[in-house]
PDB file of C-alpha atoms and ligand atoms in Angstrom:
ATOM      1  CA  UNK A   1      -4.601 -26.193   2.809  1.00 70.00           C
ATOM      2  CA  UNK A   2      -5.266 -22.427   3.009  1.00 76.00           C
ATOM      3  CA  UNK A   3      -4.972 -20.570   5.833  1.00 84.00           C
ATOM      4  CA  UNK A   4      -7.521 -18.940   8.252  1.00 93.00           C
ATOM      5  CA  UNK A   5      -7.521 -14.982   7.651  1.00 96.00           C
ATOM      6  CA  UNK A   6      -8.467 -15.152  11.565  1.00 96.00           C
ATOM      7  CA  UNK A   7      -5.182 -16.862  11.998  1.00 97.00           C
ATOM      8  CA  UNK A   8      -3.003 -13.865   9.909  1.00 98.00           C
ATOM      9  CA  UNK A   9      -5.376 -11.486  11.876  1.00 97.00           C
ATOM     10  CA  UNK A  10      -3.557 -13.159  15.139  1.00 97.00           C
ATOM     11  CA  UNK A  11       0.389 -13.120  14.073  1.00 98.00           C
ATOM     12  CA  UNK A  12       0.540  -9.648  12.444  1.00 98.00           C
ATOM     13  CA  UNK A  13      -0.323  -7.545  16.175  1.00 97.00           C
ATOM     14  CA  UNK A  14       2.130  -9.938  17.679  1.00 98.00           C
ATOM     15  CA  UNK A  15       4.655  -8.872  14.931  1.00 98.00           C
ATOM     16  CA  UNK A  16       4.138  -5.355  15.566  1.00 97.00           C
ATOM     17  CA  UNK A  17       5.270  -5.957  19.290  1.00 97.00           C
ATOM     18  CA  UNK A  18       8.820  -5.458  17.416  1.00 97.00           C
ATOM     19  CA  UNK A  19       7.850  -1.724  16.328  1.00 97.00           C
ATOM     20  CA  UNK A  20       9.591  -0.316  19.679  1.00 95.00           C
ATOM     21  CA  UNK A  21       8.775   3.617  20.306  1.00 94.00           C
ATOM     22  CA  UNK A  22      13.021   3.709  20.929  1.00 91.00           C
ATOM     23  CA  UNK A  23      16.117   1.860  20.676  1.00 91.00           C
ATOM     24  CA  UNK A  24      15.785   0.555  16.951  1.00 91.00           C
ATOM     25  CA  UNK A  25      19.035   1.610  14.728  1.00 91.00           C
ATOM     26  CA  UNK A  26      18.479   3.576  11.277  1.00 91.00           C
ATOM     27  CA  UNK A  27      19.922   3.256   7.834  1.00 90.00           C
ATOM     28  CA  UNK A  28      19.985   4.652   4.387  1.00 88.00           C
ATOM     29  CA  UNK A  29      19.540   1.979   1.866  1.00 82.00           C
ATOM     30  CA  UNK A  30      21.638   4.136  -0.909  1.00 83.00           C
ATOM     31  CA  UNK A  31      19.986   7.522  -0.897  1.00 85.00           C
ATOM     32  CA  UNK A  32      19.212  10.023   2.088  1.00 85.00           C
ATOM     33  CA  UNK A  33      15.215   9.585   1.613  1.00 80.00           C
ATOM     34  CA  UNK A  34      15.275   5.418   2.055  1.00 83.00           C
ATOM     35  CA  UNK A  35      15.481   4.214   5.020  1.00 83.00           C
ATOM     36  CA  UNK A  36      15.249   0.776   7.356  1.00 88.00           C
ATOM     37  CA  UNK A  37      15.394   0.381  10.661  1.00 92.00           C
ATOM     38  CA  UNK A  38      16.430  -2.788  12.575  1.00 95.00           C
ATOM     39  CA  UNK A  39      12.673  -3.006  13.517  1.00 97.00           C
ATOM     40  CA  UNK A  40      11.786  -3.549   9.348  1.00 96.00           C
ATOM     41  CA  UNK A  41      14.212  -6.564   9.212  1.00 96.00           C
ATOM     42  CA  UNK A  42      12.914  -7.709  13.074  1.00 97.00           C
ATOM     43  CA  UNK A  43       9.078  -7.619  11.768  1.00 98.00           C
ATOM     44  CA  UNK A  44       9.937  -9.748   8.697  1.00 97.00           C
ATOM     45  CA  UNK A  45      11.779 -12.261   9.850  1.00 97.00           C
ATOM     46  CA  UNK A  46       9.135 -12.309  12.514  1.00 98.00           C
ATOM     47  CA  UNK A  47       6.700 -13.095   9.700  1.00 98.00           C
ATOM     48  CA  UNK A  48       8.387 -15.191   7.214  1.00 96.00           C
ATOM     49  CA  UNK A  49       8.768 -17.357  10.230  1.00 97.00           C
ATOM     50  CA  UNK A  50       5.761 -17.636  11.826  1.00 97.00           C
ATOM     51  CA  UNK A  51       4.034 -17.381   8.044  1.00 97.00           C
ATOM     52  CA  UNK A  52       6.092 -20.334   6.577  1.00 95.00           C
ATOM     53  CA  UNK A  53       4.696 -22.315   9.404  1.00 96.00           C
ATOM     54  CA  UNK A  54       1.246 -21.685   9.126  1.00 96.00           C
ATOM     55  CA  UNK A  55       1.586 -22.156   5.215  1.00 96.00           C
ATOM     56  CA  UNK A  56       4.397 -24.438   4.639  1.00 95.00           C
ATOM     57  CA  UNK A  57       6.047 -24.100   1.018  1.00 92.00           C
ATOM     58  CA  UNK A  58       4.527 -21.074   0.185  1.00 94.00           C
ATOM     59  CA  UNK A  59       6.948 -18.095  -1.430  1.00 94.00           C
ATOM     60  CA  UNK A  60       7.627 -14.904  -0.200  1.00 95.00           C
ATOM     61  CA  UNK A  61       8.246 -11.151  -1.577  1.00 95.00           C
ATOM     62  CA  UNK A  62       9.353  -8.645   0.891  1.00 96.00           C
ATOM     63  CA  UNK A  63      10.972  -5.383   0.715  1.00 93.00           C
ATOM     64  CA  UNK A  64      13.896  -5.846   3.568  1.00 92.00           C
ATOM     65  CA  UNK A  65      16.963  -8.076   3.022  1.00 72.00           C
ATOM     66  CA  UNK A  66      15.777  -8.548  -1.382  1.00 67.00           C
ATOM     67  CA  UNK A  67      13.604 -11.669   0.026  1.00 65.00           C
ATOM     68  CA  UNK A  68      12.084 -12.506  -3.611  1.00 74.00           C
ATOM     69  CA  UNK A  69      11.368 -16.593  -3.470  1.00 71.00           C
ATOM     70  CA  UNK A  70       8.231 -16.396  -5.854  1.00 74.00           C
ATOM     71  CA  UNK A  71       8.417 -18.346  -8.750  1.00 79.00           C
ATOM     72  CA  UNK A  72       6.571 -21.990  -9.024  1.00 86.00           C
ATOM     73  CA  UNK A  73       4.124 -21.261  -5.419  1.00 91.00           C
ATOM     74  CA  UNK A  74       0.896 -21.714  -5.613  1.00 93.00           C
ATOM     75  CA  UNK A  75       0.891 -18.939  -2.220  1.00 95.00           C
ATOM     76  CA  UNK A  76       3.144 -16.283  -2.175  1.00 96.00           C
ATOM     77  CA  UNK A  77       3.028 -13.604   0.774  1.00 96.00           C
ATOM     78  CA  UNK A  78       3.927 -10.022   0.017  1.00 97.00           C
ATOM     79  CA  UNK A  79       5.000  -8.062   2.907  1.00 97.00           C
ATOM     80  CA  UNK A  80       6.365  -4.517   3.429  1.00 97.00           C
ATOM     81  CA  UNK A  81       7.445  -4.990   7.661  1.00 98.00           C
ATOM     82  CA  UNK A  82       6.848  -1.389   7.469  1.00 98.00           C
ATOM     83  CA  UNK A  83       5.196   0.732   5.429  1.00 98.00           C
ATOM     84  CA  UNK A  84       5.882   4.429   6.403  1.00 97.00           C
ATOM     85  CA  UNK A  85       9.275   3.953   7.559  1.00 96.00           C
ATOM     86  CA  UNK A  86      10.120   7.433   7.164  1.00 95.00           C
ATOM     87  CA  UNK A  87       7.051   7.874   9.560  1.00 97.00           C
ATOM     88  CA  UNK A  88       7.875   5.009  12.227  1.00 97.00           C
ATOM     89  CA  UNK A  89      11.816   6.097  12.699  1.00 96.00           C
ATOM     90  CA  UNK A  90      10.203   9.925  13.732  1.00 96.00           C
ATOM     91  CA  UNK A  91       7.776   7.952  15.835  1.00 96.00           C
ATOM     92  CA  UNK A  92       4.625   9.318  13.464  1.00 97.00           C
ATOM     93  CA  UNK A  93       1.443   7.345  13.877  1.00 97.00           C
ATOM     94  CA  UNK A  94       0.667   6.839  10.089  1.00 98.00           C
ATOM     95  CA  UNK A  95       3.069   3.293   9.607  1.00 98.00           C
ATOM     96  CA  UNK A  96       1.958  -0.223   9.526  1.00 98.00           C
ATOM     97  CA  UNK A  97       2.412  -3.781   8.680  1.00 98.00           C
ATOM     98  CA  UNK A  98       1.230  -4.709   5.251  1.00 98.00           C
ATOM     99  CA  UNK A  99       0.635  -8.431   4.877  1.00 98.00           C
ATOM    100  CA  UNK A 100      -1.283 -10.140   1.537  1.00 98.00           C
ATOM    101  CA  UNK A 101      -1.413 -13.525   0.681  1.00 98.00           C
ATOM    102  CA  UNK A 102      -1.432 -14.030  -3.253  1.00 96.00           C
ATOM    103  CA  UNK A 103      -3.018 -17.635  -4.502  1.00 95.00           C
ATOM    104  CA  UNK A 104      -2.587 -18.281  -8.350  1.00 91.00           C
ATOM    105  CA  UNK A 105      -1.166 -14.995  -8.950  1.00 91.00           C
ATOM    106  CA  UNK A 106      -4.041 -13.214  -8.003  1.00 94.00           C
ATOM    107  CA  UNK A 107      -4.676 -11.201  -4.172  1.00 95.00           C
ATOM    108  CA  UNK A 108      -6.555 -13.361  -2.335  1.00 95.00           C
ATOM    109  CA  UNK A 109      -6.177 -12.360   1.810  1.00 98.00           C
ATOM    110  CA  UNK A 110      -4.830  -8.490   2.968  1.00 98.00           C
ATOM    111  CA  UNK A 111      -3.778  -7.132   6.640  1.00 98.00           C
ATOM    112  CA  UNK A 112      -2.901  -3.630   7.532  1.00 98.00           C
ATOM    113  CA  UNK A 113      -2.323  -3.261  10.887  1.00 98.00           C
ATOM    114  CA  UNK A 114      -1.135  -0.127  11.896  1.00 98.00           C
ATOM    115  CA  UNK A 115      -0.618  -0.286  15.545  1.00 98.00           C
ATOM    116  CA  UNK A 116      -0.018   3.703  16.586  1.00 97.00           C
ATOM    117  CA  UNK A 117      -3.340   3.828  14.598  1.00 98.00           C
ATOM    118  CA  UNK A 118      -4.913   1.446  16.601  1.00 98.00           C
ATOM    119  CA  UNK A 119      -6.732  -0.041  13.723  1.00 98.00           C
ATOM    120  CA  UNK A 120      -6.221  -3.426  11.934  1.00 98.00           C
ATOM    121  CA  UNK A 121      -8.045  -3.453   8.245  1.00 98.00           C
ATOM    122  CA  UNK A 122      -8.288  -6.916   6.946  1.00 98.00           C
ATOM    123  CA  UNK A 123      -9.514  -8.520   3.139  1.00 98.00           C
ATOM    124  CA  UNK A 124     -10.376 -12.302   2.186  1.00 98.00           C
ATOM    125  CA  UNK A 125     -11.127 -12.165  -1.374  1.00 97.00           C
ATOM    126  CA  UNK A 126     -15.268 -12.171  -2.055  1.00 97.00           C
ATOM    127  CA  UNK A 127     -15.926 -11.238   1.577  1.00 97.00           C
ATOM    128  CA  UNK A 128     -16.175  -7.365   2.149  1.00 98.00           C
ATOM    129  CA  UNK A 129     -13.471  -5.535   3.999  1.00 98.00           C
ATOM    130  CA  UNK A 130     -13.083  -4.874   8.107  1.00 98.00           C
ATOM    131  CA  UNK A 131     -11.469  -2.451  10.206  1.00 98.00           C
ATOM    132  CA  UNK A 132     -11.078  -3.888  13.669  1.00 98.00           C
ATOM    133  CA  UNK A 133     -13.748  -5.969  13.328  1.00 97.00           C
ATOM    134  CA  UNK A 134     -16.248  -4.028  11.411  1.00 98.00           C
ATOM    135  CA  UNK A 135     -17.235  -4.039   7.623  1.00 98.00           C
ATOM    136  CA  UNK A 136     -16.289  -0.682   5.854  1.00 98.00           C
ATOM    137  CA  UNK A 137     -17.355   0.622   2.724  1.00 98.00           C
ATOM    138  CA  UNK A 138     -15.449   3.193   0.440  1.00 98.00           C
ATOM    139  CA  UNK A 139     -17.621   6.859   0.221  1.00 98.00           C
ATOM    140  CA  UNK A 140     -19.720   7.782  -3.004  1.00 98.00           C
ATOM    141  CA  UNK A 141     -18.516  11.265  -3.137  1.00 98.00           C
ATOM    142  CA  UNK A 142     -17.934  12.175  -6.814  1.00 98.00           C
ATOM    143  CA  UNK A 143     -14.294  13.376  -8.132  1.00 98.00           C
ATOM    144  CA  UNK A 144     -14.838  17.077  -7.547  1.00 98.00           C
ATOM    145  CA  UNK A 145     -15.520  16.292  -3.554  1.00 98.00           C
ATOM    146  CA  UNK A 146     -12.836  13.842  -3.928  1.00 98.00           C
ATOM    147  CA  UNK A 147      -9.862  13.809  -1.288  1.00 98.00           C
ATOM    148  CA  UNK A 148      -6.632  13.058  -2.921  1.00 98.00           C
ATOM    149  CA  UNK A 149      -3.755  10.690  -1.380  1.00 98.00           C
ATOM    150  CA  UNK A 150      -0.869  11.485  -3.616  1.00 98.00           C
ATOM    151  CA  UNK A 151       3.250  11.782  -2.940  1.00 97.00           C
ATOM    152  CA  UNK A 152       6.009  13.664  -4.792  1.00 94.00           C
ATOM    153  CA  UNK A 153       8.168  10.243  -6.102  1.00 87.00           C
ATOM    154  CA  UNK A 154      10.395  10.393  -3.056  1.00 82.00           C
ATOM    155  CA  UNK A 155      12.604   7.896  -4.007  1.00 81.00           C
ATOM    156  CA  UNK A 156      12.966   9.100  -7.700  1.00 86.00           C
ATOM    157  CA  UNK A 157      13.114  12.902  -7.810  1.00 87.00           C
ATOM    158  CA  UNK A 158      13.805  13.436 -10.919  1.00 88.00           C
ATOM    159  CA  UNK A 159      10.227  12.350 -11.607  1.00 89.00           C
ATOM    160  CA  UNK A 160       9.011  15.257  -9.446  1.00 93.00           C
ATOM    161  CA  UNK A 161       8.266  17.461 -12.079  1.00 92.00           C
ATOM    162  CA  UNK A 162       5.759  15.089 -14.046  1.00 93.00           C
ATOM    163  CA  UNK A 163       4.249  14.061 -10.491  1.00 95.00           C
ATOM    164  CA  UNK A 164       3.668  17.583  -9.734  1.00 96.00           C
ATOM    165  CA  UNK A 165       2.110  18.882 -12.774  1.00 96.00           C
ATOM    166  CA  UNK A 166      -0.549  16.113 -12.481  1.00 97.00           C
ATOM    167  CA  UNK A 167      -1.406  16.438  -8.581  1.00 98.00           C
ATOM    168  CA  UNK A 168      -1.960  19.925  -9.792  1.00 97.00           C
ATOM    169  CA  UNK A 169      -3.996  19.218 -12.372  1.00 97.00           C
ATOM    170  CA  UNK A 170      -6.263  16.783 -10.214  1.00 98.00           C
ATOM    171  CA  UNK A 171      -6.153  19.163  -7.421  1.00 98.00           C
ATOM    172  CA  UNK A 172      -7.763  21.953  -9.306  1.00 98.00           C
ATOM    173  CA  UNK A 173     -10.733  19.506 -10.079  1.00 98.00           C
ATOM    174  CA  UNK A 174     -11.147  17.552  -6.865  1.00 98.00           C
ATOM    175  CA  UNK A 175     -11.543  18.889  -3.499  1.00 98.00           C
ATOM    176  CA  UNK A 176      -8.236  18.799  -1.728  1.00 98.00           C
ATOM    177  CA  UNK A 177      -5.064  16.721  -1.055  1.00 98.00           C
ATOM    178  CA  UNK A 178      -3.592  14.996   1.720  1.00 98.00           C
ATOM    179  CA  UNK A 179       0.079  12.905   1.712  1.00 97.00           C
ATOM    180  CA  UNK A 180       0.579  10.562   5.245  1.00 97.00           C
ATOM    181  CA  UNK A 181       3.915   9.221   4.167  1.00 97.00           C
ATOM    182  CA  UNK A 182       2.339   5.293   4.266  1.00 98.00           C
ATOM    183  CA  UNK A 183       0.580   4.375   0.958  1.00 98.00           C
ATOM    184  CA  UNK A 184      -0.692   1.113   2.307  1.00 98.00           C
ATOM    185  CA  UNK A 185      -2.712   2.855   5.743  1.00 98.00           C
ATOM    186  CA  UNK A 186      -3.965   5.435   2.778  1.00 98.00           C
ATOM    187  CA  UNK A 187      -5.087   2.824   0.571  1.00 98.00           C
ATOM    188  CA  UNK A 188      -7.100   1.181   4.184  1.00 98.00           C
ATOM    189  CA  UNK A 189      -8.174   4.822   4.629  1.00 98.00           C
ATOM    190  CA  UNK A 190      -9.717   5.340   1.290  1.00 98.00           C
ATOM    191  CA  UNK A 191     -11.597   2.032   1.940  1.00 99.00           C
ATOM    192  CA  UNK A 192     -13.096   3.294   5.378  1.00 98.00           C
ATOM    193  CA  UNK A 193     -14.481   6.680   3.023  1.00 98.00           C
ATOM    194  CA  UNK A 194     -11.763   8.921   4.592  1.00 98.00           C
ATOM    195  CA  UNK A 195     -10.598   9.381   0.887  1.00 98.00           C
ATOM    196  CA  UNK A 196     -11.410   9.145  -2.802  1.00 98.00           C
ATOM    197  CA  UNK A 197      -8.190   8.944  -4.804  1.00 98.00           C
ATOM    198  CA  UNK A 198      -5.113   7.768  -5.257  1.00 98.00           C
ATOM    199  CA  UNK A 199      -1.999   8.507  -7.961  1.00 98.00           C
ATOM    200  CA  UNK A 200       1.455   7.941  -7.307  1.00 98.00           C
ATOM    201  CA  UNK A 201       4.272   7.354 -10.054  1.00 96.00           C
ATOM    202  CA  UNK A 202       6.109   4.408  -8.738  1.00 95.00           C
ATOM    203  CA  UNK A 203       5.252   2.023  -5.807  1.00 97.00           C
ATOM    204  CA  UNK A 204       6.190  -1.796  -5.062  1.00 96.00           C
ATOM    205  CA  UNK A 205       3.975  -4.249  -4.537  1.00 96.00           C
ATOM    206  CA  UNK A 206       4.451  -4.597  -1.094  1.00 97.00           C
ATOM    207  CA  UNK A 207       3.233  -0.964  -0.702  1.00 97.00           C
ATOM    208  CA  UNK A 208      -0.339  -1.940  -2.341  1.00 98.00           C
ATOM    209  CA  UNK A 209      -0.680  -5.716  -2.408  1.00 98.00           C
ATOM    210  CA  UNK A 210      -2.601  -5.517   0.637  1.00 98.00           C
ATOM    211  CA  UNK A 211      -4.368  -2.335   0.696  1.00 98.00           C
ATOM    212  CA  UNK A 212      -5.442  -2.720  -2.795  1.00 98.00           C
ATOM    213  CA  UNK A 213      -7.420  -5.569  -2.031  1.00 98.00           C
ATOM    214  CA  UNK A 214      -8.598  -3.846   1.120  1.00 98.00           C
ATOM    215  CA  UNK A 215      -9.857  -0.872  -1.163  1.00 98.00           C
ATOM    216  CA  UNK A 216     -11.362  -3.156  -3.992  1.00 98.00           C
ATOM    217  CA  UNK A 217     -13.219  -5.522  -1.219  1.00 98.00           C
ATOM    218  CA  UNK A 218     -14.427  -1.890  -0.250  1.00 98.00           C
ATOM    219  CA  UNK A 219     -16.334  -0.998  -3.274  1.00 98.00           C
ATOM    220  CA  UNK A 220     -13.561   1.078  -4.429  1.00 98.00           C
ATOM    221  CA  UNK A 221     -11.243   0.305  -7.544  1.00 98.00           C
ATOM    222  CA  UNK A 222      -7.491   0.352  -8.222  1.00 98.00           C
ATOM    223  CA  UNK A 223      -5.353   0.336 -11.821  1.00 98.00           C
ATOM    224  CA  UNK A 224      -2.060   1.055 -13.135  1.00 98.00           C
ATOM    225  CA  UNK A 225      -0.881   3.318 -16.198  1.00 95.00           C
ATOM    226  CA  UNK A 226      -2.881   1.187 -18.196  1.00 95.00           C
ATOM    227  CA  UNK A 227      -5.890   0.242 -16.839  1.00 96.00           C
ATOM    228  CA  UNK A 228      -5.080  -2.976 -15.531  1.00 97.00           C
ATOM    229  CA  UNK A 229      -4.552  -4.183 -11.944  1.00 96.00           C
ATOM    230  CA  UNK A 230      -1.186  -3.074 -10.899  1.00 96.00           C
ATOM    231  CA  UNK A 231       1.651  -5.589 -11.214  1.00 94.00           C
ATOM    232  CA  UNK A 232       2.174  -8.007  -8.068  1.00 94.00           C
ATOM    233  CA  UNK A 233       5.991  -8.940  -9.441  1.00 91.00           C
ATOM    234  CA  UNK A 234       7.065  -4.862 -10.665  1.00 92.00           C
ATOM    235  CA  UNK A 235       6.572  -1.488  -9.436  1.00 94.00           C
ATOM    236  CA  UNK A 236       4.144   0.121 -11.033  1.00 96.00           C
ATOM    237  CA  UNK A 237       2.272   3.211 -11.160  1.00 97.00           C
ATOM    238  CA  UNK A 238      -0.749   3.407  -8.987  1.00 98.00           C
ATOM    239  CA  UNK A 239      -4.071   4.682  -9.273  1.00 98.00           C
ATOM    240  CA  UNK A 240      -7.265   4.023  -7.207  1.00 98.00           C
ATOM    241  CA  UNK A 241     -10.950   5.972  -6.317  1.00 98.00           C
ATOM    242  CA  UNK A 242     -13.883   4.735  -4.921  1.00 98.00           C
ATOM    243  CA  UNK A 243     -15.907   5.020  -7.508  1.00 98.00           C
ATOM    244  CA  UNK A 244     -14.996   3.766 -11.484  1.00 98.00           C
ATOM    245  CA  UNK A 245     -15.778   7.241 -13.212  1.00 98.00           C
ATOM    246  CA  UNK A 246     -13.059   8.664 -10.693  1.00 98.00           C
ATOM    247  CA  UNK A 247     -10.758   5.895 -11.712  1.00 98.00           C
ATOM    248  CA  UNK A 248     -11.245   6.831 -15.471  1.00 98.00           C
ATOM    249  CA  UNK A 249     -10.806  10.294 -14.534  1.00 98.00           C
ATOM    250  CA  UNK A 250      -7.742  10.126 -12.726  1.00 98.00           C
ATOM    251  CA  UNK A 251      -6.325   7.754 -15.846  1.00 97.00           C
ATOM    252  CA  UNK A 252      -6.888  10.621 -18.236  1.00 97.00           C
ATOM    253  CA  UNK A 253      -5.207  13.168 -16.017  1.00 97.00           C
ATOM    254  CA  UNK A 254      -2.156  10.719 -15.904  1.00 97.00           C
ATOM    255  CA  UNK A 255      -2.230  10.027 -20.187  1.00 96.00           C
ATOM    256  CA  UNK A 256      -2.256  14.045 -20.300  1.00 95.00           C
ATOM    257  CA  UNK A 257       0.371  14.409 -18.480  1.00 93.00           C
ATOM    258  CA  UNK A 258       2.631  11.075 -19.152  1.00 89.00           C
ATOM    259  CA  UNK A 259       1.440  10.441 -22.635  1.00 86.00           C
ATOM    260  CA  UNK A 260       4.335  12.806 -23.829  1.00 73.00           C
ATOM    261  CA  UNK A 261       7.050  11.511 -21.638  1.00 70.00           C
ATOM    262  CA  UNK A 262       9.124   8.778 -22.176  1.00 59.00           C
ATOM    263  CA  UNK A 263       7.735   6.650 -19.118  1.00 50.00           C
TER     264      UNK A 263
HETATM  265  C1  LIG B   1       6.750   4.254   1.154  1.00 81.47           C
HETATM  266  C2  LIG B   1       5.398   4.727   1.632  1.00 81.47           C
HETATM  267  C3  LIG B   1       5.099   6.082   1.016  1.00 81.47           C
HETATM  268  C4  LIG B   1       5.176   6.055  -0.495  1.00 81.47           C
HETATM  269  C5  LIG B   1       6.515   5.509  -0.940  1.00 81.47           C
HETATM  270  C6  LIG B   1       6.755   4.145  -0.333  1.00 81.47           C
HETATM  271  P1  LIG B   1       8.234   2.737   2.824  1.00 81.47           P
HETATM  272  O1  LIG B   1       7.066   2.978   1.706  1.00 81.47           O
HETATM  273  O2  LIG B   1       4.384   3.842   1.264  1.00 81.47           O
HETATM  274  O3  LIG B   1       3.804   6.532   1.347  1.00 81.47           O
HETATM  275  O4  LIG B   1       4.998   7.354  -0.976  1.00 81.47           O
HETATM  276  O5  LIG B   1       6.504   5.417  -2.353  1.00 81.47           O
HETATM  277  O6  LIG B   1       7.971   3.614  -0.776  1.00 81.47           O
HETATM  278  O7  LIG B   1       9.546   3.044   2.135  1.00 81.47           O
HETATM  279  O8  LIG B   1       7.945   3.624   3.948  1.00 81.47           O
HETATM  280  O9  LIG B   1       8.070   1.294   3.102  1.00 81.47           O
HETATM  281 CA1  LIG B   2       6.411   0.639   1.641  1.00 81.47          CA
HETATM  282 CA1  LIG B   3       8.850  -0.543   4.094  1.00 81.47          CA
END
């Protein structure tokens, strides 16, 4: 039986009762940039818990502790404890829970609840999008008024070059640029018409899975280098707008750049 969105809406705030201001511990997993706190791996095994029960037998992929039990479920949640770790250890309001609930492969229920924010966005597939209760809709401002959430690659510099060149390039023909450090409260921010688009070169799924239906149960419209709905299994690049003429821009600003490389 599925589950009650009202019901995820309930266990993700009580989750986020883990996200202390103090006290958690911080690690590097392998390089200086990535990090998890003992809050990340308190938040998910706060969910996988409390999720399992609610949805018994259903699969889960999470970034903390390589949690990847996906194949042969009908449900499979996708969770990132934290998005915007970097953000969260410095105490930084832009960091959240990103919970989605995938049925037959496809996104079917999304939560971002960023609590610092104060605001909980929520998605249930065919039913419009909500921020704390309230349906939201993505702005009609064209590319050239467009505001662009973007980041530098973080966790693969030697990408920065390529990422560069074509946040330039989209920068010169949009309005201006903006980088929070949580691509899951910018993809819930996009679908409340605080932004327009979206590129960055590699993400996971549990940085979009949620937001992504957030932003597409917005009006807006997400895609990956090649014009498909990003991969729920791989990371993949990411591109979104709220309107489809800013999606096909933003692809062709990516193929100029990329086209060349081998990606
Ligand atoms: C990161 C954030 C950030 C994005 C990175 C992600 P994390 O997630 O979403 O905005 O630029 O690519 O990895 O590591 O804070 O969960
Ligand atoms: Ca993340
Ligand atoms: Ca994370």
């Amino acid at each position: 039986m599925k589950p009650d969105i009202e019901q995820i809406i309930e266990i993700v705030p009580e989750a986020s009762g883990l996200m202390t201001r103090s006290g958690f511990q911080i690690h590097d997993k392998g390089s200086r940039e990535n990090l998890v706190t003992s809050s990340d791996l308190a938040v998910q095994d706060f969910l996988t818990a409390r999720l399992s029960e609610l949805l018994p037998g259903s699969g889960f992929l999470c970034e903390e502790e390589d949690l990847a039990d996906v194949s042969g479920h009908e449900y499979v949640w996708i969770i990132d404890p934290i998005d915007g770790t970097t953000n969260y250890a410095r105490g930084d309001e832009n960091c959240c829970i990103s919970v989605a609930l995938i049925r037959g492969g496809d996104p079917f229920m999304g939560v971002v609840f960023s609590p610092w924010r104060g605001e909980c966005y929520w998605a249930e597939k065919g039913r419009g999008a909500f921020c704390n209760g309230h349906p939201i809709h993505v702005s009609d401002r064209p590319y050239e008024n467009g505001i662009l959430f973007t980041a530098m690659s973080t966790y693969h510099k030697e990408w920065a070059r390529y990422c560069s060149e074509i946040i330039y390039d989209i920068f010169m023909s949009s309005n201006d640029i903006r980088r929070t450090g949580s691509a899951a409260v910018e993809l819930c921010l996009m679908a409340a018409g605080r932004g327009e688009l979206y590129f960055e070169m590699c993400l996971k799924p549990w940085d979009y899975a949620a937001g992504a239906l957030i932003l597409c149960e917005a009006g807006g419209c997400v895609c990956s280098f090649d014009g498909e709905f990003p991969s729920l299994r791989n990371p993949s690049l990411l591109l979104a707008a709220n309107r489809r003429d800013s999606l096909d821009r933003l692809q062709e600003a990516v193929h100029r750049h990329l086209d060349a490389m081998p990606y």
